[in-house]
Amino acid sequence: MSIAPIGVFDSGLGGITVLKELVQRLPQEDFLYIADSGHCPYGGKSADEITARARAVTEALLARGAKLIVVACNTATIAAIETLRAEYPVSFVGMEPAVKPAAARTYSGVIGVLATGAALAGEKLHKLIREHAGGVRVITQPCPGLVERVELGDLNGPQTRALVEEYTAPLLAAGADVLVLGCTHYPFLRPLVAEVVGPRIAILDTGEAVARRTEALLQAEGLLVVSPLPGKVQWFSTGDADAMAIIASRLWGKTVQVEALSD
Ligand code: DGL
């Protein structure tokens, strides 16, 4: 069982930011990455719709032997991870926006959280804010359209820049000195966000923490691969696999083959 792959999924390509951290931390493991591109974005969907998709993708990963599943999507984590944990026999690692480290880091006492509409609609994020950001003003900012720009591979064109300017302006105006990237697509936009907001603003995401948590869980369950050989990544898409291969290769940094998955 320890030689089984780790399953990773997202609505699309955003989870690649998490997969990079996972592969860096666990280079000997095999990974299955499913982009639910046929149903992307999740950000405008209801919790029930997102949960239905999370179930379908989880079942596809389990059918391919996943020993643990990383929900590399904040929106799906917020909408569906409790259901997934209750219904399936493997461990799930989810995303948790970096609200706690942001609250510890702010000097101005104001932090901004950039996320999808569906992630901000879920109770889970607000609970996190209540429990870990007491005494700090947290401003949440939905960012419609940003996921779609990343899906197109447009990480710094004029349309993407205009959206980043629009969504960060109110946070800066309110005095935020820490921004939390609460969607796994957004770390691809980190250089652009940094350019737009300037060097005084800290920008946080949680990909590395998720990789650490995954390693700890596999270790505790006796499921870490013991091998000197590097593992491999297999890529799947419920959308247009050829189109995904082009953009995913750019975002991943080397050529990937993507298998089409019927949903
Ligand atoms: N990467 C997903 C997240 O972390 C994006 C959700 C979407 O498809 O809108 O929230």
XYZ file of C-alpha atoms and ligand atoms in Angstrom:
273
model
C 0.000 0.000 0.000
C 2.863 2.437 0.683
C 3.867 2.238 -2.968
C 0.380 3.450 -3.979
C 0.148 7.021 -5.354
C -1.017 10.152 -3.559
C -4.132 11.647 -5.163
C -4.307 15.408 -5.673
C -7.180 17.376 -7.175
C -8.387 20.868 -7.905
C -11.055 22.443 -10.071
C -8.295 23.050 -12.590
C -4.637 23.980 -12.648
C -4.392 25.815 -9.309
C -3.551 22.658 -7.409
C -0.274 22.543 -9.330
C 1.001 25.169 -6.872
C 0.403 22.608 -4.107
C 1.694 19.672 -6.166
C 5.005 21.525 -6.602
C 5.413 21.705 -2.826
C 4.375 18.057 -2.449
C 6.877 16.805 -5.018
C 9.609 18.924 -3.487
C 8.921 17.504 -0.020
C 8.115 13.934 -1.093
C 10.170 13.369 -4.269
C 10.054 9.582 -3.994
C 6.224 9.440 -4.050
C 4.020 8.879 -7.100
C 1.187 11.350 -7.635
C -2.088 11.368 -9.550
C -3.294 14.886 -10.371
C -6.874 15.409 -11.509
C -7.898 18.803 -12.846
C -11.696 18.946 -12.849
C -11.417 21.349 -15.766
C -14.738 20.276 -17.261
C -16.377 21.893 -14.225
C -13.993 24.772 -13.522
C -14.373 27.215 -11.848
C -15.889 25.957 -8.594
C -15.961 29.481 -7.178
C -19.437 30.341 -8.456
C -21.031 26.959 -7.650
C -23.138 25.943 -4.662
C -21.672 23.810 -1.863
C -23.832 20.876 -3.033
C -22.542 21.121 -6.610
C -18.941 21.326 -5.418
C -19.456 18.354 -3.091
C -20.850 16.292 -5.973
C -17.772 17.085 -8.044
C -15.426 16.372 -5.123
C -17.072 12.950 -4.703
C -16.731 12.141 -8.411
C -13.063 13.127 -8.507
C -12.321 11.309 -5.243
C -13.838 8.135 -6.686
C -11.687 8.468 -9.809
C -8.586 8.811 -7.616
C -9.554 5.860 -5.411
C -10.247 3.733 -8.511
C -6.623 4.407 -9.481
C -5.354 3.322 -6.083
C -4.768 6.616 -4.219
C -3.595 5.981 -0.645
C -4.318 9.535 0.559
C -5.995 12.489 -1.128
C -4.892 16.118 -1.052
C -7.784 18.450 -1.792
C -5.596 21.093 -3.424
C -8.462 23.545 -3.639
C -9.620 25.901 -0.891
C -13.129 26.059 -2.304
C -13.571 22.264 -2.377
C -11.998 21.935 1.063
C -14.450 24.406 2.544
C -17.482 22.930 0.782
C -16.751 19.224 0.874
C -13.887 17.904 2.984
C -16.026 16.892 5.979
C -18.277 14.890 3.648
C -15.303 13.251 1.937
C -13.777 12.306 5.301
C -17.069 10.776 6.415
C -17.669 8.819 3.229
C -14.315 7.448 2.028
C -11.758 5.170 3.660
C -8.576 7.202 3.077
C -7.172 10.298 4.777
C -7.786 13.703 3.217
C -5.533 16.741 3.553
C -7.244 20.026 2.791
C -6.253 23.633 2.290
C -6.456 26.158 5.093
C -5.933 29.794 4.106
C -2.969 31.291 5.980
C -5.116 33.413 8.300
C -3.322 32.299 11.457
C 0.225 33.169 10.282
C -1.129 36.380 8.755
C -2.666 37.435 12.079
C 0.659 36.743 13.796
C 2.541 38.767 11.213
C 0.521 41.935 10.753
C 1.781 45.217 12.214
C -1.097 47.325 10.979
C -3.704 44.982 12.490
C -5.421 44.571 9.121
C -5.129 41.525 6.864
C -6.752 40.821 3.511
C -7.918 37.399 2.334
C -8.290 36.882 -1.412
C -10.458 33.862 -2.266
C -13.297 32.629 -4.442
C -16.908 33.554 -3.741
C -17.790 29.977 -2.746
C -14.833 29.744 -0.360
C -15.888 32.983 1.320
C -19.491 31.783 1.555
C -18.477 28.725 3.593
C -18.614 28.765 7.392
C -15.222 27.045 7.684
C -13.225 30.138 6.712
C -15.182 32.391 9.055
C -14.624 29.956 11.906
C -10.897 30.057 11.152
C -10.995 33.869 11.257
C -12.958 33.891 14.532
C -10.622 31.402 16.186
C -7.257 32.625 14.932
C -7.549 36.268 14.049
C -9.095 37.761 17.175
C -8.116 41.403 17.577
C -7.168 41.672 13.919
C -9.371 43.176 11.238
C -9.800 40.621 8.438
C -11.136 41.858 5.124
C -12.272 39.169 2.703
C -12.183 39.858 -1.016
C -13.862 37.633 -3.605
C -11.948 37.602 -6.890
C -14.242 36.502 -9.735
C -12.394 35.991 -12.997
C -8.916 35.415 -11.565
C -9.101 31.608 -11.662
C -10.104 31.831 -15.326
C -7.059 34.009 -16.132
C -4.745 31.411 -14.582
C -6.546 28.616 -16.451
C -5.693 30.485 -19.656
C -2.076 30.686 -18.554
C -2.298 34.480 -18.394
C -0.246 35.254 -15.306
C 0.679 38.870 -16.055
C -1.264 40.226 -19.036
C -3.277 43.459 -18.880
C -6.593 41.766 -18.056
C -5.096 39.802 -15.186
C -3.300 42.888 -13.899
C -6.521 44.918 -14.002
C -8.292 42.290 -11.873
C -5.414 42.112 -9.378
C -5.422 45.916 -9.093
C -9.185 45.978 -8.615
C -9.186 43.285 -5.902
C -6.183 44.487 -3.926
C -7.052 48.217 -3.967
C -9.733 48.072 -1.236
C -7.464 45.960 0.969
C -4.600 48.414 0.638
C -6.934 51.349 1.191
C -8.063 49.736 4.461
C -4.441 49.469 5.603
C -3.805 45.752 5.133
C -0.115 44.856 5.377
C -0.552 41.086 4.879
C -2.455 39.428 2.031
C -3.525 35.794 2.209
C -3.793 33.944 -1.100
C -6.842 31.835 -0.230
C -7.141 29.992 -3.540
C -4.569 27.583 -4.936
C -4.607 29.301 -8.325
C -3.370 32.592 -6.875
C 0.235 31.648 -5.978
C 0.841 31.591 -9.753
C -0.009 35.294 -9.609
C 2.263 36.045 -6.659
C 4.889 37.954 -8.720
C 2.151 40.097 -10.263
C 0.421 40.685 -6.920
C 3.764 41.629 -5.365
C 4.422 44.071 -8.182
C 0.980 45.636 -7.814
C 0.962 45.951 -4.004
C 4.641 46.779 -3.514
C 7.366 45.381 -1.282
C 5.897 46.433 2.075
C 3.006 43.973 1.869
C 3.571 40.341 2.903
C 1.883 37.705 0.720
C 1.171 34.291 2.246
C -0.036 30.941 0.968
C -0.169 27.463 2.473
C 1.187 25.026 -0.118
C 4.267 24.205 1.900
C 2.293 23.641 5.108
C 0.018 21.229 3.249
C 3.031 19.268 2.005
C 4.363 19.039 5.577
C 0.974 17.869 6.841
C 0.785 15.246 4.083
C 4.194 13.896 5.000
C 3.305 13.735 8.703
C 0.059 11.909 7.996
C 1.694 9.373 5.679
C 4.404 8.820 8.255
C 1.854 8.259 11.018
C -0.077 5.806 8.835
C 3.067 3.930 7.774
C 2.375 4.865 4.157
C 5.520 6.747 3.154
C 7.335 5.195 0.208
C 10.811 3.975 1.054
C 12.716 4.232 -2.200
C 15.785 6.028 -3.484
C 14.108 6.476 -6.891
C 12.154 9.589 -7.851
C 8.408 9.140 -8.190
C 6.262 10.203 -11.129
C 3.200 12.367 -11.691
C 0.257 11.221 -13.816
C -2.046 13.949 -15.075
C -5.782 13.760 -15.800
C -8.434 16.258 -16.854
C -12.218 16.086 -17.017
C -12.035 18.857 -19.614
C -9.981 19.326 -22.760
C -6.876 17.238 -22.051
C -4.853 18.610 -24.980
C -5.523 22.212 -24.020
C -4.661 21.440 -20.426
C -1.390 19.776 -21.422
C -0.191 22.989 -23.074
C -0.911 25.276 -20.116
C -0.011 22.685 -17.441
C 3.380 22.117 -19.078
C 4.087 25.841 -18.813
C 2.937 26.058 -15.225
C 4.715 22.844 -14.199
C 7.920 23.800 -15.965
C 8.244 20.688 -18.085
C 6.176 18.858 -20.654
C 3.328 16.804 -19.264
C 0.964 14.343 -20.936
C -2.651 14.638 -19.833
C -5.163 11.809 -19.992
C -8.807 12.667 -20.582
C -11.135 11.500 -17.853
C -14.833 11.118 -18.485
C -16.924 12.316 -15.582
N -8.092 26.493 -6.844
C -9.433 26.657 -6.313
C -9.344 27.142 -4.873
O -8.323 26.957 -4.235
C -10.199 27.488 -7.286
C -11.647 27.334 -7.174
C -12.394 27.662 -8.427
O -12.396 26.824 -9.321
O -13.046 28.706 -8.478
O -10.266 27.683 -4.321
